[in-house]
PDB file of C-alpha atoms in Angstrom:
ATOM      1  CA  MET N   1     -59.703 -49.902 -33.320  1.00 78.00           C
ATOM      2  CA  ILE N   2     -57.646 -51.470 -36.093  1.00 80.00           C
ATOM      3  CA  ASP N   3     -60.329 -54.096 -36.675  1.00 83.00           C
ATOM      4  CA  GLY N   4     -62.928 -51.363 -37.188  1.00 80.00           C
ATOM      5  CA  VAL N   5     -60.671 -49.476 -39.597  1.00 80.00           C
ATOM      6  CA  VAL N   6     -59.799 -52.568 -41.629  1.00 82.00           C
ATOM      7  CA  ALA N   7     -63.429 -53.750 -41.758  1.00 82.00           C
ATOM      8  CA  ALA N   8     -64.657 -50.387 -43.044  1.00 81.00           C
ATOM      9  CA  VAL N   9     -61.832 -49.937 -45.567  1.00 81.00           C
ATOM     10  CA  SER N  10     -62.295 -53.529 -46.767  1.00 82.00           C
ATOM     11  CA  ALA N  11     -66.038 -52.948 -47.206  1.00 79.00           C
ATOM     12  CA  ALA N  12     -65.314 -49.873 -49.298  1.00 78.00           C
ATOM     13  CA  ALA N  13     -62.744 -51.772 -51.372  1.00 78.00           C
ATOM     14  CA  ALA N  14     -65.111 -54.706 -51.880  1.00 77.00           C
ATOM     15  CA  THR N  15     -67.897 -52.354 -52.965  1.00 74.00           C
ATOM     16  CA  TYR N  16     -65.928 -50.072 -55.256  1.00 70.00           C
ATOM     17  CA  GLY N  17     -63.079 -52.308 -56.323  1.00 72.00           C
ATOM     18  CA  ARG N  18     -60.095 -50.374 -57.583  1.00 69.00           C
ATOM     19  CA  ASN N  19     -62.177 -47.198 -57.859  1.00 69.00           C
ATOM     20  CA  VAL N  20     -62.112 -46.900 -54.069  1.00 68.00           C
ATOM     21  CA  LEU N  21     -58.882 -44.919 -54.320  1.00 68.00           C
ATOM     22  CA  GLY N  22     -60.631 -42.279 -56.443  1.00 65.00           C
ATOM     23  CA  HIS N  23     -62.243 -39.194 -55.035  1.00 51.00           C
ATOM     24  CA  GLY N  24     -65.715 -39.506 -56.589  1.00 49.00           C
ATOM     25  CA  GLU N  25     -68.766 -39.710 -54.331  1.00 51.00           C
ATOM     26  CA  VAL N  26     -71.633 -42.083 -54.967  1.00 50.00           C
ATOM     27  CA  ALA N  27     -74.970 -40.886 -53.611  1.00 39.00           C
ATOM     28  CA  ALA N  28     -76.101 -44.321 -52.464  1.00 38.00           C
ATOM     29  CA  GLU N  29     -73.023 -45.143 -50.372  1.00 54.00           C
ATOM     30  CA  GLU N  30     -73.878 -47.076 -47.262  1.00 64.00           C
ATOM     31  CA  ALA N  31     -72.614 -45.781 -43.931  1.00 68.00           C
ATOM     32  CA  THR N  32     -69.881 -48.419 -43.615  1.00 71.00           C
ATOM     33  CA  VAL N  33     -68.606 -47.790 -47.112  1.00 76.00           C
ATOM     34  CA  ARG N  34     -68.668 -44.028 -46.576  1.00 81.00           C
ATOM     35  CA  LEU N  35     -66.778 -44.513 -43.307  1.00 84.00           C
ATOM     36  CA  GLY N  36     -64.267 -46.756 -45.070  1.00 86.00           C
ATOM     37  CA  ARG N  37     -63.631 -44.091 -47.687  1.00 86.00           C
ATOM     38  CA  ARG N  38     -63.133 -41.407 -45.007  1.00 90.00           C
ATOM     39  CA  LEU N  39     -60.744 -43.636 -43.057  1.00 91.00           C
ATOM     40  CA  LEU N  40     -58.869 -44.474 -46.236  1.00 92.00           C
ATOM     41  CA  GLU N  41     -58.542 -40.800 -47.164  1.00 92.00           C
ATOM     42  CA  ARG N  42     -57.038 -40.110 -43.738  1.00 93.00           C
ATOM     43  CA  LEU N  43     -54.685 -43.094 -43.908  1.00 92.00           C
ATOM     44  CA  ARG N  44     -53.400 -41.973 -47.304  1.00 91.00           C
ATOM     45  CA  ARG N  45     -52.488 -38.423 -46.213  1.00 90.00           C
ATOM     46  CA  ASN N  46     -49.036 -39.524 -45.111  1.00 88.00           C
ATOM     47  CA  PRO N  47     -46.769 -40.019 -48.156  1.00 87.00           C
ATOM     48  CA  ASP N  48     -44.825 -42.716 -46.276  1.00 83.00           C
ATOM     49  CA  SER N  49     -47.967 -44.814 -45.830  1.00 86.00           C
ATOM     50  CA  ASP N  50     -49.935 -43.926 -48.971  1.00 88.00           C
ATOM     51  CA  ALA N  51     -48.287 -46.333 -51.435  1.00 91.00           C
ATOM     52  CA  GLN N  52     -48.313 -49.279 -49.031  1.00 92.00           C
ATOM     53  CA  ILE N  53     -51.902 -48.708 -47.879  1.00 93.00           C
ATOM     54  CA  SER N  54     -53.066 -48.151 -51.470  1.00 93.00           C
ATOM     55  CA  ARG N  55     -51.417 -51.351 -52.702  1.00 94.00           C
ATOM     56  CA  ALA N  56     -52.975 -53.350 -49.842  1.00 94.00           C
ATOM     57  CA  VAL N  57     -56.426 -51.845 -50.507  1.00 92.00           C
ATOM     58  CA  LEU N  58     -56.183 -52.634 -54.228  1.00 91.00           C
ATOM     59  CA  ASN N  59     -55.407 -56.268 -53.391  1.00 94.00           C
ATOM     60  CA  VAL N  60     -58.490 -56.417 -51.141  1.00 92.00           C
ATOM     61  CA  ALA N  61     -60.521 -54.769 -53.909  1.00 89.00           C
ATOM     62  CA  ASP N  62     -59.359 -57.385 -56.422  1.00 91.00           C
ATOM     63  CA  ASP N  63     -60.160 -60.295 -54.108  1.00 91.00           C
ATOM     64  CA  PRO N  64     -62.244 -59.267 -51.060  1.00 86.00           C
ATOM     65  CA  GLU N  65     -62.606 -62.871 -49.889  1.00 89.00           C
ATOM     66  CA  ASP N  66     -58.850 -63.468 -49.603  1.00 93.00           C
ATOM     67  CA  GLU N  67     -58.046 -63.329 -45.900  1.00 92.00           C
ATOM     68  CA  ASP N  68     -54.336 -62.921 -46.614  1.00 95.00           C
ATOM     69  CA  TYR N  69     -54.959 -59.617 -48.387  1.00 94.00           C
ATOM     70  CA  THR N  70     -57.053 -58.424 -45.456  1.00 93.00           C
ATOM     71  CA  ALA N  71     -54.257 -59.447 -43.073  1.00 94.00           C
ATOM     72  CA  VAL N  72     -51.734 -57.442 -45.120  1.00 95.00           C
ATOM     73  CA  LEU N  73     -54.056 -54.415 -45.024  1.00 93.00           C
ATOM     74  CA  ARG N  74     -54.346 -54.808 -41.261  1.00 92.00           C
ATOM     75  CA  ALA N  75     -50.550 -54.945 -40.920  1.00 94.00           C
ATOM     76  CA  LYS N  76     -50.126 -51.807 -43.048  1.00 93.00           C
ATOM     77  CA  VAL N  77     -52.711 -49.929 -40.955  1.00 92.00           C
ATOM     78  CA  GLU N  78     -50.940 -51.036 -37.754  1.00 92.00           C
ATOM     79  CA  LYS N  79     -47.600 -49.892 -39.138  1.00 92.00           C
ATOM     80  CA  ALA N  80     -49.059 -46.506 -40.122  1.00 92.00           C
ATOM     81  CA  LEU N  81     -50.534 -46.092 -36.629  1.00 90.00           C
ATOM     82  CA  GLY N  82     -47.137 -46.656 -35.050  1.00 89.00           C
ATOM     83  CA  ARG N  83     -45.378 -44.315 -37.442  1.00 88.00           C
ATOM     84  CA  GLU N  84     -47.667 -41.298 -37.628  1.00 87.00           C
ATOM     85  CA  GLY N  85     -48.445 -39.184 -34.606  1.00 85.00           C
ATOM     86  CA  GLY N  86     -52.058 -38.043 -34.476  1.00 89.00           C
ATOM     87  CA  LEU N  87     -53.342 -40.831 -36.713  1.00 90.00           C
ATOM     88  CA  VAL N  88     -54.745 -42.856 -33.818  1.00 90.00           C
ATOM     89  CA  GLY N  89     -56.784 -39.887 -32.610  1.00 91.00           C
ATOM     90  CA  ASP N  90     -58.005 -39.028 -36.099  1.00 92.00           C
ATOM     91  CA  LEU N  91     -59.125 -42.587 -36.874  1.00 90.00           C
ATOM     92  CA  ALA N  92     -60.713 -42.984 -33.429  1.00 87.00           C
ATOM     93  CA  ALA N  93     -62.658 -39.760 -33.986  1.00 89.00           C
ATOM     94  CA  LEU N  94     -63.911 -40.940 -37.381  1.00 89.00           C
ATOM     95  CA  LEU N  95     -64.979 -44.279 -35.902  1.00 85.00           C
ATOM     96  CA  ALA N  96     -66.692 -42.548 -32.959  1.00 84.00           C
ATOM     97  CA  GLU N  97     -68.580 -40.183 -35.302  1.00 84.00           C
ATOM     98  CA  SER N  98     -69.929 -43.197 -37.140  1.00 79.00           C
ATOM     99  CA  GLY N  99     -71.010 -44.967 -33.968  1.00 70.00           C
ATOM    100  CA  VAL N 100     -68.365 -47.682 -34.250  1.00 61.00           C
ATOM    101  CA  GLY N 101     -67.005 -48.103 -30.760  1.00 55.00           C
ATOM    102  CA  PRO N 102     -63.653 -49.536 -29.755  1.00 55.00           C
ATOM    103  CA  ALA N 103     -64.126 -53.279 -29.705  1.00 56.00           C
ATOM    104  CA  THR N 104     -62.006 -56.265 -30.579  1.00 58.00           C
ATOM    105  CA  VAL N 105     -63.782 -59.355 -31.765  1.00 61.00           C
ATOM    106  CA  SER N 106     -61.931 -62.409 -32.990  1.00 64.00           C
ATOM    107  CA  GLY N 107     -62.352 -66.125 -33.375  1.00 69.00           C
ATOM    108  CA  ASP N 108     -64.733 -68.399 -35.243  1.00 71.00           C
ATOM    109  CA  ARG N 109     -67.716 -67.784 -32.987  1.00 70.00           C
ATOM    110  CA  SER N 110     -67.210 -64.170 -32.086  1.00 71.00           C
ATOM    111  CA  VAL N 111     -70.023 -61.655 -32.049  1.00 70.00           C
ATOM    112  CA  ARG N 112     -69.934 -57.886 -31.806  1.00 66.00           C
ATOM    113  CA  MET N 113     -73.137 -56.005 -31.032  1.00 64.00           C
ATOM    114  CA  SER N 114     -74.057 -52.534 -30.018  1.00 59.00           C
ATOM    115  CA  ASP N 115     -77.395 -53.484 -28.525  1.00 64.00           C
ATOM    116  CA  ASN N 116     -79.055 -56.808 -27.868  1.00 65.00           C
ATOM    117  CA  HIS N 117     -82.405 -57.716 -26.359  1.00 67.00           C
ATOM    118  CA  GLY N 118     -82.320 -61.446 -26.882  1.00 72.00           C
ATOM    119  CA  ILE N 119     -80.111 -64.491 -26.889  1.00 76.00           C
ATOM    120  CA  VAL N 120     -76.826 -64.907 -28.696  1.00 76.00           C
ATOM    121  CA  SER N 121     -75.866 -68.555 -28.792  1.00 76.00           C
ATOM    122  CA  LEU N 122     -72.600 -69.733 -30.254  1.00 77.00           C
ATOM    123  CA  GLY N 123     -72.237 -73.270 -28.937  1.00 75.00           C
ATOM    124  CA  ASP N 124     -72.613 -76.511 -30.884  1.00 81.00           C
ATOM    125  CA  HIS N 125     -75.679 -77.730 -29.008  1.00 80.00           C
ATOM    126  CA  PRO N 126     -77.239 -74.702 -27.351  1.00 78.00           C
ATOM    127  CA  ARG N 127     -80.358 -74.802 -25.222  1.00 81.00           C
ATOM    128  CA  ASN N 128     -81.772 -71.356 -24.794  1.00 77.00           C
ATOM    129  CA  SER N 129     -84.896 -70.009 -23.237  1.00 76.00           C
ATOM    130  CA  ILE N 130     -86.282 -66.689 -22.178  1.00 73.00           C
ATOM    131  CA  THR N 131     -88.708 -66.584 -19.297  1.00 74.00           C
ATOM    132  CA  ASN N 132     -90.900 -63.575 -18.873  1.00 68.00           C
ATOM    133  CA  SER N 133     -91.523 -63.028 -15.196  1.00 63.00           C
ATOM    134  CA  GLY N 134     -94.399 -60.612 -15.657  1.00 56.00           C
TER     135      GLY N 134
END
């Protein structure tokens, strides 16, 4: 779940930069960015977490490609989850509403999909084929 939260919040920060902490709506927000803003609003409700989460999000907004900033954001989200009762359920509900299921994907050749009707090949020298039996 944390990966889904951090990905959505990071997408919102990368899209809106430092303005992501504001409350304005943009009509053309994509679903992931909208989800990121909703998750961020929920994360920031707790005064104990707000400053730390906000600082981490601003760093991601300033440099979305910096993996260290994303790692710090992830750590702050994890800390907030352990500290605030009810947060896990609230974030899980927001992710479920958006269609983002609980999945953990990590590593250089990792893939996360909701639906696939073909081949996913991640090896160095793959040989793939699909045979239709009909």
